[in-house]
PDB file of C-alpha atoms in Angstrom:
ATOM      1  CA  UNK A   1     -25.864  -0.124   0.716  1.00 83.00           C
ATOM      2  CA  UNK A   2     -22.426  -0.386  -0.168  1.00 88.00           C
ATOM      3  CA  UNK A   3     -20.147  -2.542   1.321  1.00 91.00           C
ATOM      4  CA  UNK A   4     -16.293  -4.440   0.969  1.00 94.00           C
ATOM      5  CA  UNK A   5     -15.581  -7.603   2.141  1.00 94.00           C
ATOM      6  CA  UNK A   6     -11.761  -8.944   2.211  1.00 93.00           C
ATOM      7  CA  UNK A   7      -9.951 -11.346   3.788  1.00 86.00           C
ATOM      8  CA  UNK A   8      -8.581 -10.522   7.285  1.00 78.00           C
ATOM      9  CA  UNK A   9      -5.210 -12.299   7.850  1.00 83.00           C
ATOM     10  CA  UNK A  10      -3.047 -12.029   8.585  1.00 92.00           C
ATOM     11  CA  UNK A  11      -1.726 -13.501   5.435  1.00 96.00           C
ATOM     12  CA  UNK A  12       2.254 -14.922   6.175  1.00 97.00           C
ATOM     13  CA  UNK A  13       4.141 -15.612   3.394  1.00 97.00           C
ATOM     14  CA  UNK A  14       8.130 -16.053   2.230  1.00 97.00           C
ATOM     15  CA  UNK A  15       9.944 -13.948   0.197  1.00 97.00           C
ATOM     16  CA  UNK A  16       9.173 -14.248  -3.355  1.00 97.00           C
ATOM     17  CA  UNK A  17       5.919 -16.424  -2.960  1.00 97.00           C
ATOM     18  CA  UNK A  18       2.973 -15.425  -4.564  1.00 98.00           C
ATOM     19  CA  UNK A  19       0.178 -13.486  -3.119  1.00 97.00           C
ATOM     20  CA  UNK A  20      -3.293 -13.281  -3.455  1.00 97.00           C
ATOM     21  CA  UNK A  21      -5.488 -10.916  -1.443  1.00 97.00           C
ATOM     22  CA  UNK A  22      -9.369 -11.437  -2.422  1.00 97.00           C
ATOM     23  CA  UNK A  23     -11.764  -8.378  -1.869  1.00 97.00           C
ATOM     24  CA  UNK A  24     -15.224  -8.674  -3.308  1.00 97.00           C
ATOM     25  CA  UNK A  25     -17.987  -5.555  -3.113  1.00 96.00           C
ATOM     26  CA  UNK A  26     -21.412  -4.763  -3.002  1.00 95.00           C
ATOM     27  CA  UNK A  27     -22.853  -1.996  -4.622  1.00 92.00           C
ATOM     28  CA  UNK A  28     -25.488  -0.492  -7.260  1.00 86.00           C
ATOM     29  CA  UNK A  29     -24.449   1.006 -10.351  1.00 84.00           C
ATOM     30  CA  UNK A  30     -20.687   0.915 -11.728  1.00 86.00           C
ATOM     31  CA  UNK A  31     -18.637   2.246  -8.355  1.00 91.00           C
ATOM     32  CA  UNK A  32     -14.253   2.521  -8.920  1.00 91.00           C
ATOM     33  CA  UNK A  33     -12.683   0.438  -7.110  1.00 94.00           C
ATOM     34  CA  UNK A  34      -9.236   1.197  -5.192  1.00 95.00           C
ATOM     35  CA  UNK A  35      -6.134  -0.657  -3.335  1.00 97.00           C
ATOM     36  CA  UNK A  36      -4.879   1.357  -0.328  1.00 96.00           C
ATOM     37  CA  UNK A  37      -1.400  -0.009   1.471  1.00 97.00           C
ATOM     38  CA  UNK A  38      -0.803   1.076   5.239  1.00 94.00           C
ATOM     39  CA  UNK A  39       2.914   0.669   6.022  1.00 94.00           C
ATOM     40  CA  UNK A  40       4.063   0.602   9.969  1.00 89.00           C
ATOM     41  CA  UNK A  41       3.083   3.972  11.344  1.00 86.00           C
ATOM     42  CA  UNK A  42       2.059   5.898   8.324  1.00 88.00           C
ATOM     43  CA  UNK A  43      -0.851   7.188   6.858  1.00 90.00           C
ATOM     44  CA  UNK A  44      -2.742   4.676   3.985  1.00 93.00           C
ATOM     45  CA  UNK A  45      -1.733   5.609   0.247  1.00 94.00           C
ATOM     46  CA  UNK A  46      -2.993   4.607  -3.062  1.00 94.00           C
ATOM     47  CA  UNK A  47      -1.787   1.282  -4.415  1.00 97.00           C
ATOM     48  CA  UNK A  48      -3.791   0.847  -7.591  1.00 96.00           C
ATOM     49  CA  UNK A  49      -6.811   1.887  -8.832  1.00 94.00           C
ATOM     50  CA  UNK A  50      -9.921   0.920 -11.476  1.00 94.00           C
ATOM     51  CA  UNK A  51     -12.477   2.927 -12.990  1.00 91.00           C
ATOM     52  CA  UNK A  52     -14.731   0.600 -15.226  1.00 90.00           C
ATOM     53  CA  UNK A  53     -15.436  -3.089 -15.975  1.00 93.00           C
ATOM     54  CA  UNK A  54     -12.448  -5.136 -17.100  1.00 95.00           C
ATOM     55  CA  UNK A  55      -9.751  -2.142 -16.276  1.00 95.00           C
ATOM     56  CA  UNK A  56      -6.425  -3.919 -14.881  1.00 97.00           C
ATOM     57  CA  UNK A  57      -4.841  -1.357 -12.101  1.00 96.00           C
ATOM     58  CA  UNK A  58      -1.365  -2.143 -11.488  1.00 97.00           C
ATOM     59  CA  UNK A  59       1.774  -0.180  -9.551  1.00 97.00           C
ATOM     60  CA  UNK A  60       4.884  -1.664  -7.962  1.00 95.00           C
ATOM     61  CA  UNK A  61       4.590  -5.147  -9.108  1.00 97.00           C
ATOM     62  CA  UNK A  62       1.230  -5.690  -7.912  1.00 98.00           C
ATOM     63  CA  UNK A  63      -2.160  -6.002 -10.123  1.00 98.00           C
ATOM     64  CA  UNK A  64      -5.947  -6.131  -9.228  1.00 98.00           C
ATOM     65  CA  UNK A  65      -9.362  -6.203 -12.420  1.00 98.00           C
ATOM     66  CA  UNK A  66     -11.915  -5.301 -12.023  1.00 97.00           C
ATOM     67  CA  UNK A  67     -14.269  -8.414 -12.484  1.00 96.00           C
ATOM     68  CA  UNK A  68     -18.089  -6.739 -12.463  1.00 94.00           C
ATOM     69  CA  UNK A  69     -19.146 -10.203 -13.336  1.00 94.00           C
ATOM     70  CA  UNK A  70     -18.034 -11.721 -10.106  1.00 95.00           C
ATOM     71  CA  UNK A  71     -17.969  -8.157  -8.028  1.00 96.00           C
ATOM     72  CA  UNK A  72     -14.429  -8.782  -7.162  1.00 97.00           C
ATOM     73  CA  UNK A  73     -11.463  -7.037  -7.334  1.00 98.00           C
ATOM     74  CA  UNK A  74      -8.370  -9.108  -6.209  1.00 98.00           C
ATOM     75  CA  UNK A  75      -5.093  -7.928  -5.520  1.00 98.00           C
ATOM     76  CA  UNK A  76      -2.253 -10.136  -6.876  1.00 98.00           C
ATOM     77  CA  UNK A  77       1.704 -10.416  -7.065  1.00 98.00           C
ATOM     78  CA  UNK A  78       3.809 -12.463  -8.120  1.00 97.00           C
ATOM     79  CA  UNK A  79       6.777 -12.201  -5.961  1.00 96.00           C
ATOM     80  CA  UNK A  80       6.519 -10.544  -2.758  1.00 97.00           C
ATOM     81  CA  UNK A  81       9.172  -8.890  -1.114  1.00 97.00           C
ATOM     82  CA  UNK A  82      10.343  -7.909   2.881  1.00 97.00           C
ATOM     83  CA  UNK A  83       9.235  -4.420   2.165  1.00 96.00           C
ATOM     84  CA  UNK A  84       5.464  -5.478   0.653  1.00 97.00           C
ATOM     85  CA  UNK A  85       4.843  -6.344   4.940  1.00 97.00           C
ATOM     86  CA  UNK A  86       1.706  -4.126   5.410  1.00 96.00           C
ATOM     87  CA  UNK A  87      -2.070  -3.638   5.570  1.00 94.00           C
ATOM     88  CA  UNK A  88      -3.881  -3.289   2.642  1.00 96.00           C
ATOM     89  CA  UNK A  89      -6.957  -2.275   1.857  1.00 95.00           C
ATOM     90  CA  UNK A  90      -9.586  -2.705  -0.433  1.00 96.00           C
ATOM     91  CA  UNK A  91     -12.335   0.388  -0.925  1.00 94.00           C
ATOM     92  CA  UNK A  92     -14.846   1.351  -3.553  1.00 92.00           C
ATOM     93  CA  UNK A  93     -16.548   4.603  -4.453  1.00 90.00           C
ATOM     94  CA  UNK A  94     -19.919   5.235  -6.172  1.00 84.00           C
ATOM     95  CA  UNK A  95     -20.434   8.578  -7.987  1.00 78.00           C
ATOM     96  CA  UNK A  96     -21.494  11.431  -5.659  1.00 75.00           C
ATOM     97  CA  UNK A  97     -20.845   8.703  -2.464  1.00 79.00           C
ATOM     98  CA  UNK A  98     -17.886   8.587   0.053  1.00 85.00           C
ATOM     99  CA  UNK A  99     -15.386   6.002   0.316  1.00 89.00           C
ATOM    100  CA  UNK A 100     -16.267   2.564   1.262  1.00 91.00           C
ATOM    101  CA  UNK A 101     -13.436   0.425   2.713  1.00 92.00           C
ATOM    102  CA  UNK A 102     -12.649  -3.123   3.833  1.00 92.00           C
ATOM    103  CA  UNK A 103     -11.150  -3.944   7.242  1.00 90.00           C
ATOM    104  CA  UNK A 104      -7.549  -4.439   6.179  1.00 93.00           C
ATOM    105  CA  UNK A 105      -5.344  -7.374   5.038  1.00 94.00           C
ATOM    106  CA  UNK A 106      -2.028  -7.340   7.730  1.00 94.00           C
ATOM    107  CA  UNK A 107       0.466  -9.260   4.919  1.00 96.00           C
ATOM    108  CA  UNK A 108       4.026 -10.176   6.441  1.00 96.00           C
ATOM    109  CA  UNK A 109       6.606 -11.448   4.341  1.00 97.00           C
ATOM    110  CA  UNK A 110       9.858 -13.228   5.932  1.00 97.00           C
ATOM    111  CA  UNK A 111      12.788 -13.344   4.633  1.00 95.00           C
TER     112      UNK A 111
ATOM    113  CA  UNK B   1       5.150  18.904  -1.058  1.00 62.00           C
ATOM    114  CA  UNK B   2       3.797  18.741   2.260  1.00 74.00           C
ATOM    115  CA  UNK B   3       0.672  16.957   1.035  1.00 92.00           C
ATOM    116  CA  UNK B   4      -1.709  16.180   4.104  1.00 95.00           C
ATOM    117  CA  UNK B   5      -0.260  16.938   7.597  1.00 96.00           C
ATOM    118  CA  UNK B   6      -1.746  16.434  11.091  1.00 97.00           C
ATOM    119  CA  UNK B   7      -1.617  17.727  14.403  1.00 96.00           C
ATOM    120  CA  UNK B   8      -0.241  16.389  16.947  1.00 97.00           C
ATOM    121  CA  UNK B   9       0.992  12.832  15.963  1.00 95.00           C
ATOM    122  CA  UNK B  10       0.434  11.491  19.535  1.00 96.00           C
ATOM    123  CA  UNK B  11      -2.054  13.092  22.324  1.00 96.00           C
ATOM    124  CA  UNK B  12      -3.223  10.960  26.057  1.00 97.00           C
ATOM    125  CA  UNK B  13      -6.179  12.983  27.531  1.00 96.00           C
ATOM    126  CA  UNK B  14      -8.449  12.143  30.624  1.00 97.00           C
ATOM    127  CA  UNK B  15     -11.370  11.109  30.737  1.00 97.00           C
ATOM    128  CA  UNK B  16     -13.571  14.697  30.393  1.00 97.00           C
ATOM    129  CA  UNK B  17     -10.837  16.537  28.958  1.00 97.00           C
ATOM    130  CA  UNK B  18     -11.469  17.835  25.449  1.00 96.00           C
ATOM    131  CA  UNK B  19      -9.222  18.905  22.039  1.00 96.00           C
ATOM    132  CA  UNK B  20      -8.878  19.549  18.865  1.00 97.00           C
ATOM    133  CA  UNK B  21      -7.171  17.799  15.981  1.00 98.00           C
ATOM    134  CA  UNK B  22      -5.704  19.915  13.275  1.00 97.00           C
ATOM    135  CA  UNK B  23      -5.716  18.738   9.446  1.00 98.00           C
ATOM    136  CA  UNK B  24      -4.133  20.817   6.764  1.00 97.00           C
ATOM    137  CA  UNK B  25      -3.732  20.092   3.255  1.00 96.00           C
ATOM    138  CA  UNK B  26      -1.807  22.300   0.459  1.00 95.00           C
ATOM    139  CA  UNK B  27      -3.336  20.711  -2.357  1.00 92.00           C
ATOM    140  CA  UNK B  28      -6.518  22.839  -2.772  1.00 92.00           C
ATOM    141  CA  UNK B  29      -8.742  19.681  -2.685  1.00 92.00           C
ATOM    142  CA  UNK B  30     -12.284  20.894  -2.546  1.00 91.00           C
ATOM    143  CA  UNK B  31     -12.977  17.735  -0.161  1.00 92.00           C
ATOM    144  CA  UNK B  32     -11.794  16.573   3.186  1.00 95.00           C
ATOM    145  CA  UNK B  33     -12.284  13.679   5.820  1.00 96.00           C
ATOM    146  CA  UNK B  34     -11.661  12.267   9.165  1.00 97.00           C
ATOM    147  CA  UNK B  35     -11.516   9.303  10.028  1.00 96.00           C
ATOM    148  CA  UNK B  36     -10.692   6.604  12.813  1.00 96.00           C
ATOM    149  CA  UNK B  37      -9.005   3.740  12.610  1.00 93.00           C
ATOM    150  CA  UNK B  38      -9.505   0.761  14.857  1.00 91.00           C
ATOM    151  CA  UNK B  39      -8.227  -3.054  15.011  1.00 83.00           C
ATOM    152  CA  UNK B  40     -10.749  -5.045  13.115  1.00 76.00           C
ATOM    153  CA  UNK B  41     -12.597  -2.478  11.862  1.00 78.00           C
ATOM    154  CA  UNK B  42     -11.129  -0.820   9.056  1.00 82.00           C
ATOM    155  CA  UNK B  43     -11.486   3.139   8.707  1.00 90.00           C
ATOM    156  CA  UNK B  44     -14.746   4.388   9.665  1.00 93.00           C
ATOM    157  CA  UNK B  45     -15.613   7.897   8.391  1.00 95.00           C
ATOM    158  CA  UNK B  46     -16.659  10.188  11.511  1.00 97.00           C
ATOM    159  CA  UNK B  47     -17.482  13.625   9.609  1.00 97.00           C
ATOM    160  CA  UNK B  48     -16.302  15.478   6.030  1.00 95.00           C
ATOM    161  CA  UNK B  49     -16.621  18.166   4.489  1.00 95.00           C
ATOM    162  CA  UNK B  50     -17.162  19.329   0.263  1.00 91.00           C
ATOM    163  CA  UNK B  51     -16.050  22.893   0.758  1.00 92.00           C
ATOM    164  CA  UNK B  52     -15.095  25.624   3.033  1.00 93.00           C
ATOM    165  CA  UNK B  53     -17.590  26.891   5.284  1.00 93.00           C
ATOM    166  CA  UNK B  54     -19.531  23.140   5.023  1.00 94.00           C
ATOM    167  CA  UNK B  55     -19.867  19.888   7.251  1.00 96.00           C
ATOM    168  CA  UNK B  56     -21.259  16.626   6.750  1.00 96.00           C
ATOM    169  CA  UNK B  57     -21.717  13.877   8.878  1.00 96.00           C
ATOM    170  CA  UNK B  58     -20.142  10.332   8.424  1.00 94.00           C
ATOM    171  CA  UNK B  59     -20.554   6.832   9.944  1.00 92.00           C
ATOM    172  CA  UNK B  60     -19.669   7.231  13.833  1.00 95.00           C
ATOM    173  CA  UNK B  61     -19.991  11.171  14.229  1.00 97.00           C
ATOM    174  CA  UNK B  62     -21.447  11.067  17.742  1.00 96.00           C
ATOM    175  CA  UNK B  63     -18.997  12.749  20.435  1.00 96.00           C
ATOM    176  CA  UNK B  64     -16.842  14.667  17.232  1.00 98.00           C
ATOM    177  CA  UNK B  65     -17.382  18.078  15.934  1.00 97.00           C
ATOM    178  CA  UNK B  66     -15.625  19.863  13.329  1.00 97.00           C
ATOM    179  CA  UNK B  67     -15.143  22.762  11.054  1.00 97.00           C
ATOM    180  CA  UNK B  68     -13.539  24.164   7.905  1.00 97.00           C
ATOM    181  CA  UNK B  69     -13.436  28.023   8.328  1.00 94.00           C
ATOM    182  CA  UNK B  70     -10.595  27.745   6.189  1.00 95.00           C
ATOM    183  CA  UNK B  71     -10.207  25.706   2.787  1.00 95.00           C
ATOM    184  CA  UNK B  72      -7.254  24.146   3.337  1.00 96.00           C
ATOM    185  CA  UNK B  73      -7.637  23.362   7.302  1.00 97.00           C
ATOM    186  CA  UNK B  74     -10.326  20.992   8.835  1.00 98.00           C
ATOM    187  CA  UNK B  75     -10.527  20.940  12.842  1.00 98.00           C
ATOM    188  CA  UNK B  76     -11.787  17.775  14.841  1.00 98.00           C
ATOM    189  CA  UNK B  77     -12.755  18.458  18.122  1.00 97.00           C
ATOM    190  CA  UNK B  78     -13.769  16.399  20.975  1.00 96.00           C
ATOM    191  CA  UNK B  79     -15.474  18.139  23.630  1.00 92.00           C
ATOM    192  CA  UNK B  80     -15.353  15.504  26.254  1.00 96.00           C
ATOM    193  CA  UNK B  81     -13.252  12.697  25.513  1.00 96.00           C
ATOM    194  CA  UNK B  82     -14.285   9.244  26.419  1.00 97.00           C
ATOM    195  CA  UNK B  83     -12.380   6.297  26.903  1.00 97.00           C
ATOM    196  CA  UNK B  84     -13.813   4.429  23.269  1.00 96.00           C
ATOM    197  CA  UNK B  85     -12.786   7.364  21.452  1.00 97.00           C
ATOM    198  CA  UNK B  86      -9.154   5.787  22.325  1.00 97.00           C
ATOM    199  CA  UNK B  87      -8.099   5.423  18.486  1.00 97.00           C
ATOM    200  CA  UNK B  88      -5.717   6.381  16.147  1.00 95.00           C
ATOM    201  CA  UNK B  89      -7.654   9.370  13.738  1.00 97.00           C
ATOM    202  CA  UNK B  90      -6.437  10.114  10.041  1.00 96.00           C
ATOM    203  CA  UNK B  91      -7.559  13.187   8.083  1.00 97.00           C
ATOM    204  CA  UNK B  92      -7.549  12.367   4.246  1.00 95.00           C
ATOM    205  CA  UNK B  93      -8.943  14.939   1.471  1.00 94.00           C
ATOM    206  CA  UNK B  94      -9.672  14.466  -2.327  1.00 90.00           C
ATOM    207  CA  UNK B  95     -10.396  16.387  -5.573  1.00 82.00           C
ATOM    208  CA  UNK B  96     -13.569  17.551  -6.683  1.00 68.00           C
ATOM    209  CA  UNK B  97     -14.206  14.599  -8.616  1.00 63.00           C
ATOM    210  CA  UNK B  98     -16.521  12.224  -6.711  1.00 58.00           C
ATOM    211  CA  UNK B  99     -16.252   9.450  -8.996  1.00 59.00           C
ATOM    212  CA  UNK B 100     -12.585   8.672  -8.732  1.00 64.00           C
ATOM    213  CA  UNK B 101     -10.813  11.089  -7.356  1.00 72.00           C
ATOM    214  CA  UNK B 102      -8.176   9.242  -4.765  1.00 84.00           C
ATOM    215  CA  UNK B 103      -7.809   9.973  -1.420  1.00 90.00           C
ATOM    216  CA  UNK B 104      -4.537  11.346  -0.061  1.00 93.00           C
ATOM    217  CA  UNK B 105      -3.903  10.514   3.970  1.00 94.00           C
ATOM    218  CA  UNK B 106      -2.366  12.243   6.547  1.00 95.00           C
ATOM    219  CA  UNK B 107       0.124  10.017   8.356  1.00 93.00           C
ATOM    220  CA  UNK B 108      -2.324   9.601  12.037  1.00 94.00           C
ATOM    221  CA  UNK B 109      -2.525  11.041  15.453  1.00 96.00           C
ATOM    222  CA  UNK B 110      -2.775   8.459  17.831  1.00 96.00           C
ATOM    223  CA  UNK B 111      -5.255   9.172  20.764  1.00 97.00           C
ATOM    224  CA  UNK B 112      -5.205   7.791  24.094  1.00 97.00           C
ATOM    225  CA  UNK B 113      -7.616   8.537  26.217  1.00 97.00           C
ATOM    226  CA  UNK B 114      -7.759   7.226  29.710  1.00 96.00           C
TER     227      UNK B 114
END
């Protein structure tokens, strides 16, 4: 079946440092893969997204491709900031499937 | 836009008791989802539905039920709570598209059940 796997964390970093969250799948065919952020007591929303092989997603300063070669999709920024502090998530979706999602990243940044 | 909006935002039953969460969305999405969301676990789909008037099960539907009588609405209902359906529950809902259509969240409803 299908199935994420990402790193846990929590993931502590300093303002401005570089982050790297790695999320690789499993699944048949060609699925899209997504970036969902959870911050403090809301609801998840869509970071990024990718469609196809090779696509770059990329919103707010962060960036994930879509690497069928290694079935990864890794989420990436260059500077991080107070506000980035969250749980992210990394989820696929085959055609004519549901959502398939990792178990979160917690990321807090300090100032 | 009000987007996806749930009902209540905070709820502590007994043991026994029973509810029902409300989910309603104003963006005509043809599909809609609950979920639960628990520490180390991710979200875990519980039921969803791919029009009015239709039901699906997900993952962990044992103890749930739910309906969409109404496009826009989709109920959750748990008849007799238990103490592991303590969680916090988020209805989401998408487009018609099942390739990559997004899915929009509503913002939780934290259940406590003791």
């Amino acid at each position: 079946g299908n199935s994420v796997t990402q790193m846990e964390g929590p993931v502590t970093l300093s303002e401005e440092a570089f982050l790297t969250i790695n999320c690789t799948y499993t699944a048949t065919g060609y699925p899209s893969l997504f970036w969902y952020v959870q911050y403090p007591g809301e609801g998840l929303q869509l970071l990024l997204k990718a469609t196809k092989a090779d696509d770059k997603g990329s919103n707010k300063g962060f960036e994930a491709t879509y690497r069928k070669e290694t079935t990864s999709f890794h989420l990436e920024k260059g500077s991080v900031q107070v506000s980035d502090s969250a749980v992210y998530f990394c989820a696929l979706r085959n055609y004519g499937q549901n959502f398939v999602f990792g178990p979160g990243t917690r990321l807090s940044v300090l100032p | 836009n009000a987007g996806v909006t749930q009902t209540p935002k905070f709820r502590v039953l007994k043991t026994g008791q029973s509810m029902t969460l409300l989910c309603a969305q104003d963006m005509n999405h043809e599909y809609m989802y609950w979920y639960r969301q628990d520490p180390g676990m991710g979200l875990r789909l519980i039921h969803y539905s791919v029009g009015e008037g239709t039901t699906a099960k997900g993952e962990v539907p044992d103890g749930y039920n739910v309906s969409r009588l109404k496009k826009q609405n989709f109920l959750l209902g748990l008849e007799s709570a238990a103490p592991s359906q303590t969680s916090v529950y988020f209805c989401a809902s998408s487009y018609l598209d099942r390739d990559t259509g997004e899915l929009f969240f509503g913002e939780g409803s934290r259940l406590t059940v003791l």
